[in-house]
mmCIF file of C-alpha atoms in Angstrom:
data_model
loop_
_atom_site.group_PDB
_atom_site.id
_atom_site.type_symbol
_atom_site.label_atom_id
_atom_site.label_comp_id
_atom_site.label_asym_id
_atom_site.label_seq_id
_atom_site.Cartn_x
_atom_site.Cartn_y
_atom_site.Cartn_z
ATOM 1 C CA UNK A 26 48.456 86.847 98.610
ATOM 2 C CA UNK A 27 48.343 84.760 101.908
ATOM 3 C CA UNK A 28 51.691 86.256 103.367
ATOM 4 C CA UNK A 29 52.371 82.972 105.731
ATOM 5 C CA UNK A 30 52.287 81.040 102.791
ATOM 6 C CA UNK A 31 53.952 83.076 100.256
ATOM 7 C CA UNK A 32 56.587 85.083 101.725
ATOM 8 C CA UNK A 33 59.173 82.854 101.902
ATOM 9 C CA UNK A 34 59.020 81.806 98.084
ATOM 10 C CA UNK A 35 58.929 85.737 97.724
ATOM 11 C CA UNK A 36 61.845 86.323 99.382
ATOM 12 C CA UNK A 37 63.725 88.346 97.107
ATOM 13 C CA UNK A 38 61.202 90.472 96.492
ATOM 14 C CA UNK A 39 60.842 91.538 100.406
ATOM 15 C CA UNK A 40 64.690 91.511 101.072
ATOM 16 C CA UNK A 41 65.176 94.337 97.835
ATOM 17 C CA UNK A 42 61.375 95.626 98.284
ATOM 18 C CA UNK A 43 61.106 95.894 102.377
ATOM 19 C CA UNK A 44 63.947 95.037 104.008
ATOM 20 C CA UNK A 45 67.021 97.492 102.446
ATOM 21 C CA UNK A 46 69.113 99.191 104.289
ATOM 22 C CA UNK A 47 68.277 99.588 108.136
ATOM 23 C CA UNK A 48 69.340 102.885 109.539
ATOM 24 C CA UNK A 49 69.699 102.330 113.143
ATOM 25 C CA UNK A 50 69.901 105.171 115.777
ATOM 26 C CA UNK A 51 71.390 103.250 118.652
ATOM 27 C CA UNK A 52 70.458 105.946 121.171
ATOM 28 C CA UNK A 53 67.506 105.151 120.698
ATOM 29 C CA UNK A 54 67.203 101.431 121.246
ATOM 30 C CA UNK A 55 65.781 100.107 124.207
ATOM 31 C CA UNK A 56 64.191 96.607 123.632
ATOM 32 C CA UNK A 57 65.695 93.510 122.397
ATOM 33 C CA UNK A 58 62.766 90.789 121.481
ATOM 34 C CA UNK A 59 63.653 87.373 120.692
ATOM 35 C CA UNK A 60 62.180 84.087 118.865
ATOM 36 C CA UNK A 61 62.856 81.016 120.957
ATOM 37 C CA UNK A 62 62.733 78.132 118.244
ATOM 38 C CA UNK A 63 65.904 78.691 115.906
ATOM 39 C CA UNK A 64 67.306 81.184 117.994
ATOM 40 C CA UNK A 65 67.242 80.531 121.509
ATOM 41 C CA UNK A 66 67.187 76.978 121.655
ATOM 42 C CA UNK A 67 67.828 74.634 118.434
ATOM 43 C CA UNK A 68 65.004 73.398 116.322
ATOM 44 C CA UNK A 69 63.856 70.092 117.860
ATOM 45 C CA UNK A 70 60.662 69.097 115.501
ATOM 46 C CA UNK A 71 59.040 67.340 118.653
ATOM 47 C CA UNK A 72 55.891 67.141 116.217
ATOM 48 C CA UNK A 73 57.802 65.175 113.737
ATOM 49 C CA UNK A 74 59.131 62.999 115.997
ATOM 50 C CA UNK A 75 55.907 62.212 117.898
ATOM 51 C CA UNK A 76 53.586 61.549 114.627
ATOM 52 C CA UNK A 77 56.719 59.061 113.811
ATOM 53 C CA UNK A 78 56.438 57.756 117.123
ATOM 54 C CA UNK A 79 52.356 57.523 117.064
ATOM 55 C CA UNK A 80 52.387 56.222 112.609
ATOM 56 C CA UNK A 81 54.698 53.023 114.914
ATOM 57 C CA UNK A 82 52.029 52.607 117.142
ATOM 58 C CA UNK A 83 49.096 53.171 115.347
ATOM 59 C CA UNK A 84 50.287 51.482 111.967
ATOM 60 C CA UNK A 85 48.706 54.816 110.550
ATOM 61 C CA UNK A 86 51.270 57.671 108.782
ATOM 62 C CA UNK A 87 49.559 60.878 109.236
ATOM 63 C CA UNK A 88 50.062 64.005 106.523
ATOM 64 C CA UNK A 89 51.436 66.370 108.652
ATOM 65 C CA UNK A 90 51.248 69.094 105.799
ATOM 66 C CA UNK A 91 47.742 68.383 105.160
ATOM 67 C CA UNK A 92 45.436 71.554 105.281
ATOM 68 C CA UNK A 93 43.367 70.232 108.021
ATOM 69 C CA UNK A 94 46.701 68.921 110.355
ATOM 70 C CA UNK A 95 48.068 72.514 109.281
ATOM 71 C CA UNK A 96 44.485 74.507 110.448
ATOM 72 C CA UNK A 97 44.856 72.595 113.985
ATOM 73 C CA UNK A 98 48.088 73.292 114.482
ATOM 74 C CA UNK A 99 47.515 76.571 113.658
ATOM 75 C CA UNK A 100 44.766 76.941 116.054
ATOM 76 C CA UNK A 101 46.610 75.003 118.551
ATOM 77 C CA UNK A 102 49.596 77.755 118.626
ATOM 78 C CA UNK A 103 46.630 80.274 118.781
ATOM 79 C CA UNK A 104 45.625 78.946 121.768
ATOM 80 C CA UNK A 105 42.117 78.408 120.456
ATOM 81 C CA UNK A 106 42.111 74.482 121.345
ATOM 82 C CA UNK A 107 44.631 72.779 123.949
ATOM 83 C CA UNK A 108 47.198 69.887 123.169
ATOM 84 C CA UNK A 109 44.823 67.296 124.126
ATOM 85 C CA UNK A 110 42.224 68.723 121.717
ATOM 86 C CA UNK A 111 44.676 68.991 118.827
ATOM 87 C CA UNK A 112 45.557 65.158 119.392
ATOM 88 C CA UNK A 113 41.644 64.544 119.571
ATOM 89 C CA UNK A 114 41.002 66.200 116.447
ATOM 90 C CA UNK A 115 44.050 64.951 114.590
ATOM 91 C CA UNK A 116 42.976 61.284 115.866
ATOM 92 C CA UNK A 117 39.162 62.027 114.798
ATOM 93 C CA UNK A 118 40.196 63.163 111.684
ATOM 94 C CA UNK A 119 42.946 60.564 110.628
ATOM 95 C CA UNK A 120 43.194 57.652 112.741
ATOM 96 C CA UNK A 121 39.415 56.532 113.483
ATOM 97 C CA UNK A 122 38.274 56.653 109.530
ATOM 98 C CA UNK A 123 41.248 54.844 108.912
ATOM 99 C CA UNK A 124 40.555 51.751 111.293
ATOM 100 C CA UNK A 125 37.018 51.509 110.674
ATOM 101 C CA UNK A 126 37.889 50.313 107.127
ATOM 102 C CA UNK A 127 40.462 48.134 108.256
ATOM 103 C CA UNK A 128 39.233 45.620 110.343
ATOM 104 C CA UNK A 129 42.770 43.978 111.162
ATOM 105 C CA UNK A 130 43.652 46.796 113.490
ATOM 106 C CA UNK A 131 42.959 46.900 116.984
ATOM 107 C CA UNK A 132 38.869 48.325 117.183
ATOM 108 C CA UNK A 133 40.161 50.353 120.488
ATOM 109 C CA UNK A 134 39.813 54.538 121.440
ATOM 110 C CA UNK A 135 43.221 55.918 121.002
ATOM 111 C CA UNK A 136 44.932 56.694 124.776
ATOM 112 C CA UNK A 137 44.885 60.777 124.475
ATOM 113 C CA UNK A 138 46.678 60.695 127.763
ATOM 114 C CA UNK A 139 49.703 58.342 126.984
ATOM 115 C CA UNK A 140 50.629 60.315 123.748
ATOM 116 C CA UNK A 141 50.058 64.013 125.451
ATOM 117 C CA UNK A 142 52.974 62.781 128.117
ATOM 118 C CA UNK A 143 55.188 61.437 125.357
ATOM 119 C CA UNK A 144 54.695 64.784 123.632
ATOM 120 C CA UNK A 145 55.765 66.389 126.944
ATOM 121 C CA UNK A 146 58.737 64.187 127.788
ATOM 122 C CA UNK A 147 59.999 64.028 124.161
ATOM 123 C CA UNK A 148 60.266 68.349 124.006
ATOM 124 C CA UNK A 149 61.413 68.221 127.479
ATOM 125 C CA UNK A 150 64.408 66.346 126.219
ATOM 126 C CA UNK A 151 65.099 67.282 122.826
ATOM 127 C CA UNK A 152 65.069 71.135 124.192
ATOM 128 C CA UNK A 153 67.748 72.890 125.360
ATOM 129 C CA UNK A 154 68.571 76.694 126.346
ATOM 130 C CA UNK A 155 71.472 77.697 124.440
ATOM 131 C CA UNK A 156 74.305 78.611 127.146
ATOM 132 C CA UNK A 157 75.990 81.176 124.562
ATOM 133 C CA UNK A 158 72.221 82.735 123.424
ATOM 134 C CA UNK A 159 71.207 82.617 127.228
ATOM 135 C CA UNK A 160 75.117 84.862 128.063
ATOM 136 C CA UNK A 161 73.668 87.726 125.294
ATOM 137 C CA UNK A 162 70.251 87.606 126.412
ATOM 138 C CA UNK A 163 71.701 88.218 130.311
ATOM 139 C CA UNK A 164 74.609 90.732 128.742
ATOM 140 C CA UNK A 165 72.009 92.840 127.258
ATOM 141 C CA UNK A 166 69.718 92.874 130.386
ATOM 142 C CA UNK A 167 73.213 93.770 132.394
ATOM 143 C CA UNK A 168 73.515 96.326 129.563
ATOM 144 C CA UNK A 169 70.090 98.005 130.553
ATOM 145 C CA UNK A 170 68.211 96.822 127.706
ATOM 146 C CA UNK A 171 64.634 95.240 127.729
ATOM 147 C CA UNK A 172 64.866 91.736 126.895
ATOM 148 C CA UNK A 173 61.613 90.001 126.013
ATOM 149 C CA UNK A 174 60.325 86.868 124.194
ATOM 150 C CA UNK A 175 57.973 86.453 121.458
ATOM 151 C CA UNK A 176 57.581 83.187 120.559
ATOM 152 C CA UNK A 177 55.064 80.717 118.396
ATOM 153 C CA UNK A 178 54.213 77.958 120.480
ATOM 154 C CA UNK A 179 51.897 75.454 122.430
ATOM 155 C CA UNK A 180 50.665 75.346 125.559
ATOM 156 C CA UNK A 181 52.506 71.871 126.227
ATOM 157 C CA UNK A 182 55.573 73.835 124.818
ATOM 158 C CA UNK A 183 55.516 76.446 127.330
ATOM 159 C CA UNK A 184 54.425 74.334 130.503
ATOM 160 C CA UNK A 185 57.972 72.614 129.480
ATOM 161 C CA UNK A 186 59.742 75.789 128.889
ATOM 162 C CA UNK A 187 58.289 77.283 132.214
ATOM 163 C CA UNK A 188 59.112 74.376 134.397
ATOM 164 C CA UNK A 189 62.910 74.528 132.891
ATOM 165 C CA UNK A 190 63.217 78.258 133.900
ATOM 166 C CA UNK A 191 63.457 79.102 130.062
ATOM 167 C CA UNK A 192 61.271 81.955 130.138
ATOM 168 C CA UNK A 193 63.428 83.430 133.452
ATOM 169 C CA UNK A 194 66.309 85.570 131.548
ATOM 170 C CA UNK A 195 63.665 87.400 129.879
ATOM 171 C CA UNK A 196 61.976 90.763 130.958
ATOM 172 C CA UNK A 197 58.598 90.045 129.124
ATOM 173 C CA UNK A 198 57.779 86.759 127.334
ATOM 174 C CA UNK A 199 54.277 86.705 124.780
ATOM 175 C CA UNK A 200 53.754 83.772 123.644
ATOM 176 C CA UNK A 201 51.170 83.092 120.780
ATOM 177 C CA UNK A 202 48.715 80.204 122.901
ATOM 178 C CA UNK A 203 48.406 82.851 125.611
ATOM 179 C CA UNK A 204 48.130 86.407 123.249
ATOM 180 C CA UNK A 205 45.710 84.450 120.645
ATOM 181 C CA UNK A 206 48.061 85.962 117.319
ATOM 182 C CA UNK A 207 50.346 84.622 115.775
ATOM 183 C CA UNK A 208 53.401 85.301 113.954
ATOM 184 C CA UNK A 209 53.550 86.552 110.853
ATOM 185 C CA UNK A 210 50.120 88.189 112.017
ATOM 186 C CA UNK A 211 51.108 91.949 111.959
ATOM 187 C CA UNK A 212 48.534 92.128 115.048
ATOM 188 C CA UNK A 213 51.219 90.210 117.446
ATOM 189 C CA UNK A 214 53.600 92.947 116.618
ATOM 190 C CA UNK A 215 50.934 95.830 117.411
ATOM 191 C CA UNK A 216 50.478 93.527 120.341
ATOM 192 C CA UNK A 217 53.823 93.546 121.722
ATOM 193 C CA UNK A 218 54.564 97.330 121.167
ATOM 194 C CA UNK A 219 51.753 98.635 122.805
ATOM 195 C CA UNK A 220 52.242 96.229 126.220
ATOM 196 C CA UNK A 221 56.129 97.333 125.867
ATOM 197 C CA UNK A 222 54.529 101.248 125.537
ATOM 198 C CA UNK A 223 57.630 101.217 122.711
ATOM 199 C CA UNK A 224 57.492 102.925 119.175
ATOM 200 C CA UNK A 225 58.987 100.636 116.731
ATOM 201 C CA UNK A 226 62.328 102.329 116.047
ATOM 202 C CA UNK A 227 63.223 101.648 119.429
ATOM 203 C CA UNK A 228 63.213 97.685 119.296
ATOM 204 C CA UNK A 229 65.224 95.113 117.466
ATOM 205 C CA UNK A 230 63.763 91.830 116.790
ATOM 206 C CA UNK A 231 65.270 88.526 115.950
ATOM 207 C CA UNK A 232 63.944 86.022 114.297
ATOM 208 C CA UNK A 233 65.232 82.676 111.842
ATOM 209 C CA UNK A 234 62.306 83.079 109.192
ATOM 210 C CA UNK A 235 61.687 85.759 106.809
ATOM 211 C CA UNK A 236 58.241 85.345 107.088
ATOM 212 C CA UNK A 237 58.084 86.672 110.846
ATOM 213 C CA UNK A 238 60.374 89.205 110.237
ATOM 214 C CA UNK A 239 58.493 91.300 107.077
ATOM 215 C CA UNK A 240 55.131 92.813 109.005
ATOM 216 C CA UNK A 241 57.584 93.657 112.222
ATOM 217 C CA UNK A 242 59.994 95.579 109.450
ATOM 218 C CA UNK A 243 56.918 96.827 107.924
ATOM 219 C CA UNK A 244 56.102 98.517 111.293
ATOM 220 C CA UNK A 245 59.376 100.391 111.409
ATOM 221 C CA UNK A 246 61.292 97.786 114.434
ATOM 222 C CA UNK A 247 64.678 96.929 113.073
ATOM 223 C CA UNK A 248 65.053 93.547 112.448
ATOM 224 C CA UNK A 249 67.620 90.920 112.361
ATOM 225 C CA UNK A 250 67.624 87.234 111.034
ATOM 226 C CA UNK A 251 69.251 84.895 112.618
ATOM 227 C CA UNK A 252 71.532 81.951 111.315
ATOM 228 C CA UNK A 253 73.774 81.044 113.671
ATOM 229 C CA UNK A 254 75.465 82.257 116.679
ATOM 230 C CA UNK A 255 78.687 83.024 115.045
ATOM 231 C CA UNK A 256 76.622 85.670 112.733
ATOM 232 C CA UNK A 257 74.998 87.353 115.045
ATOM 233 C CA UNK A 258 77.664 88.346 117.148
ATOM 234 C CA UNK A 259 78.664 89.810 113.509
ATOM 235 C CA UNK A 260 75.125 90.872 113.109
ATOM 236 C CA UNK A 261 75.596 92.723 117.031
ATOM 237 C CA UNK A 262 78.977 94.239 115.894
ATOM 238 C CA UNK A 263 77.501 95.453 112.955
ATOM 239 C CA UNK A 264 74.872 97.206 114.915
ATOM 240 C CA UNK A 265 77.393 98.976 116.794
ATOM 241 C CA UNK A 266 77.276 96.919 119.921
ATOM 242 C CA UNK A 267 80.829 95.009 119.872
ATOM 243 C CA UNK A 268 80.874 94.727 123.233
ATOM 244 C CA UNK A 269 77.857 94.334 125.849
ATOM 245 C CA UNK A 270 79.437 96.213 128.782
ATOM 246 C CA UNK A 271 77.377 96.574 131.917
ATOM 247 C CA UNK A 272 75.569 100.130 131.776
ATOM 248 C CA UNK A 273 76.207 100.096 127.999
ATOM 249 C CA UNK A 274 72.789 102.185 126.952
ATOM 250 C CA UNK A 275 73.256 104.290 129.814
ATOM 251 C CA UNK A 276 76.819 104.867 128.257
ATOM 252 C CA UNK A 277 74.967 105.105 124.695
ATOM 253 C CA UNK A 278 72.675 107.488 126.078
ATOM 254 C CA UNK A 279 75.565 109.661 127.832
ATOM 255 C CA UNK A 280 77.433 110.122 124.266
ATOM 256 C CA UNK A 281 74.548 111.014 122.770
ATOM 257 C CA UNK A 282 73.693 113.624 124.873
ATOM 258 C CA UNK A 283 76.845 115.185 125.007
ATOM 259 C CA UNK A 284 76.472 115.554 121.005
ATOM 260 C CA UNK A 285 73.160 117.260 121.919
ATOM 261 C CA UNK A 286 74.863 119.377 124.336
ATOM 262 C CA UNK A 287 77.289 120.465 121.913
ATOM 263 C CA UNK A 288 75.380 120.544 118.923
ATOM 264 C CA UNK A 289 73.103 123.846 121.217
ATOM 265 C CA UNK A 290 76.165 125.489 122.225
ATOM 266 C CA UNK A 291 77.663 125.351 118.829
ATOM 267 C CA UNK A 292 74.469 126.948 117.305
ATOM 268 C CA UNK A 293 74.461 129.248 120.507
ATOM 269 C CA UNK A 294 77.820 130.188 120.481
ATOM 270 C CA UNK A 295 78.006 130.737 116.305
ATOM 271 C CA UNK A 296 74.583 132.858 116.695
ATOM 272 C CA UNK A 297 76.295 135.072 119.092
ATOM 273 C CA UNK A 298 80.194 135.243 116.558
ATOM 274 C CA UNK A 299 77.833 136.375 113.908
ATOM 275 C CA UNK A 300 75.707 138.907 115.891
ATOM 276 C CA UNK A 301 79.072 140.641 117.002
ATOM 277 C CA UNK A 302 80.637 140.605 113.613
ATOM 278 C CA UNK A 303 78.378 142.143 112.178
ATOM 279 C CA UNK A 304 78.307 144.822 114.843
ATOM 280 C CA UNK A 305 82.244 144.983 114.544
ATOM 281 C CA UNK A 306 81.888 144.829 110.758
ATOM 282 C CA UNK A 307 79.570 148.210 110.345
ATOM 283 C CA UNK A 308 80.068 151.038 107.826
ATOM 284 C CA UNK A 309 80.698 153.418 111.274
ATOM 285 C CA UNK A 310 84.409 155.006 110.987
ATOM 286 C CA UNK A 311 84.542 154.399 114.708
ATOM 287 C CA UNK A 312 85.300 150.758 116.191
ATOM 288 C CA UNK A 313 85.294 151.020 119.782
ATOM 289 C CA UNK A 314 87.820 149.082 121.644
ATOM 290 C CA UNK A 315 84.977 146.990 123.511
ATOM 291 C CA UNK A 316 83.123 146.298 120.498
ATOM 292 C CA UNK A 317 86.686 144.662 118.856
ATOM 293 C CA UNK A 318 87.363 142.700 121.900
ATOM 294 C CA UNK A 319 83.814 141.396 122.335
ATOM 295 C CA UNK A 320 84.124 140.312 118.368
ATOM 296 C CA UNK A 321 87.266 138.374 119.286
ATOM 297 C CA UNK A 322 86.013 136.840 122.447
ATOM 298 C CA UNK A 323 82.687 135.262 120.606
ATOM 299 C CA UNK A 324 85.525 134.189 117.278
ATOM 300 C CA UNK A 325 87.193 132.302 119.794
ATOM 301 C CA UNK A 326 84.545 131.025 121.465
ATOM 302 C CA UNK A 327 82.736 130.039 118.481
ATOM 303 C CA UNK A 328 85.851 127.925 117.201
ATOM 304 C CA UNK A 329 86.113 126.137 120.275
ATOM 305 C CA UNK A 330 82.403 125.109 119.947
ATOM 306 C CA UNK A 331 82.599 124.296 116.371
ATOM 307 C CA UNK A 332 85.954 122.105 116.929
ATOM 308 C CA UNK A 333 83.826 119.994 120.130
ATOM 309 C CA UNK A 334 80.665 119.769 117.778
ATOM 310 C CA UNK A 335 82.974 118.170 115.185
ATOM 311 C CA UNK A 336 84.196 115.823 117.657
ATOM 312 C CA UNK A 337 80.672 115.404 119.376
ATOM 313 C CA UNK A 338 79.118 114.763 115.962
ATOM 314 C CA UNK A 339 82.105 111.855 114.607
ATOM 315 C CA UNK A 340 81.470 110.140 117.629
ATOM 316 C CA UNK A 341 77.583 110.409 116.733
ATOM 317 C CA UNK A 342 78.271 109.290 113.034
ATOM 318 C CA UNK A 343 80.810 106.138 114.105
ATOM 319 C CA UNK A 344 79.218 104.756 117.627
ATOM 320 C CA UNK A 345 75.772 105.704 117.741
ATOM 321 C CA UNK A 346 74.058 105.402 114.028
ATOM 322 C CA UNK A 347 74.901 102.291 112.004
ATOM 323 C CA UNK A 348 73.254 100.540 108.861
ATOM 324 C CA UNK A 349 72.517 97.113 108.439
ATOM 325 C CA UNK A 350 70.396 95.005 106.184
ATOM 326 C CA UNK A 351 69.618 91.022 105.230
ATOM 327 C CA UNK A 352 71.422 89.555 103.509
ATOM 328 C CA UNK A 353 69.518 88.564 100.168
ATOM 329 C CA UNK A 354 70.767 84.452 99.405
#
């Protein structure tokens, strides 16, 4: 099964198979990794609109999901050829055939350069950083989470996106032309992880396609897919984080190690209740004084312990574990 191909007509299988329930330990999140197209900024099919633009020009409509446009632009994200190589090829491969056997078309070498600075200027102004995605990304930082990027793209893309100060909210930002993988390619995840020095349970990743979200699930990194903005502030709340305070994993981090705290003097304290009952408790006809006051002292203790672990441990079970899944359509 090619799993790029295929995993979106699957997807039913994957959300029941894969996917499930996510059991999130929040304590123990410390990265937040991002897609940029669909999430970050709105889709803006630049591509579409410049073969539109070029089929005007060129009186030539290219097949934009033909295998060979589609192997390009695969290796173009890759970052195996350049922009002006993709538009070489694409041109070689469409355009040139095409005019030699039709002889009422200009007989003229198609200007690379013009169409590589329309490609520029038409993502430059078709993309914009989403003010409310850019406040979360910045709230999260504030929080004291890692923030990074991991994004499918071009190298014309991300000269655009660099120049904007797109890439500036984020902590770390891989981007597929520069890494050489891809997503889905469960290598990119690997990637990421290992430059991040992260295990996967303590990352969340969003992403708009299925697709890109099965291998990093299939790692173990809890993943969310994104809609809209409106659901993932749902998506957030269902996570457990309602609201992104400043210091908010250091204030994770604090609960939870209070419940650890407890948790060892509970088991400390309830080790010691038992050890003096039974000593109380013997078959001797003599219970000293000491003995019965020492029993008392570790009951009491013990209760007081058990009572905070309680406490310790709701807090643990309501704030700092949560379950989530996606939603199967």
């Amino acid at each position: 099964m090619n799993l790029e191909e295929n995993a979106e007509s699957e997807s039913e299988y994957f959300v029941s198979e894969i996917f499930g329930w996510q059991k999130v330990k929040l304590y123990k999140i410390k990265h937040f990794i991002f897609d940029f197209g669909g999430v970050m900024i709105e889709k803006t099919f630049t591509i579409e609109n410049l073969f539109e633009l070029i089929a005007h020009d060129l009186k030539v409509r290219i097949p934009l999901y033909h295998p060979k446009f589609k192997k390009y632009r695969r290796r173009l994200s890759s970052g195996i050829i350049s922009a002006r190589e993709f538009l070489e090829k694409i041109f070689d491969i469409f355009f040139y055939p095409f005019q030699k056997k039709n002889p009422h078309l200009p007989q003229k070498k198609v200007n690379v350069s013009y169409y590589l600075e329309l490609w520029f200027h038409l993502y430059s102004l078709l993309t914009n950083l989403s003010s409310e995605m850019e406040e979360i990304v910045e709230r999260l930082h504030k929080a004291g989470f890692t923030v990074s990027l991991l994004s499918n793209t071009f190298d014309i893309h991300a000269r655009s996106n660099e120049l904007n100060g797109f890439y500036n909210i984020f902590d770390h930002v891989f981007l597929s032309n520069e890494i050489g993988y891809r997503k889905p390619q469960k290598e990119k995840y690997i990637h990421v992880l290992k430059k991040l020095e992260a295990k996967p349970k303590n990352c969340v990743f969003i992403d708009d396609k299925l697709r890109n979200l099965i291998p990093a699930r299939e790692l173990g990194i809890i993943v969310i897919k994104f809609e809209s903005i409106k659901k993932f502030k749902k998506q957030l709340n269902e996570l457990g984080i309602k609201n992104i305070n400043p210091n908010l994993k250091e204030t994770i981090r604090n609960k939870y190690k209070q419940y650890k705290k407890s948790k060892k003097e509970y088991k400390r304290a309830k080790k010691a209740y038992r050890k003096a009952k039974k000593e109380f408790f013997t078959k001797e006809k003599k219970k000293t004084l000491i003995k019965k006051k020492e029993y008392q002292k570790k009951q009491t203790e013990y209760r007081k312990k058990k009572i905070a672990y309680e406490k310790h441990k709701e807090i643990k079970k309501e704030q700092l574990t949560a379950k989530i899944r996606i939603e199967d359509h």
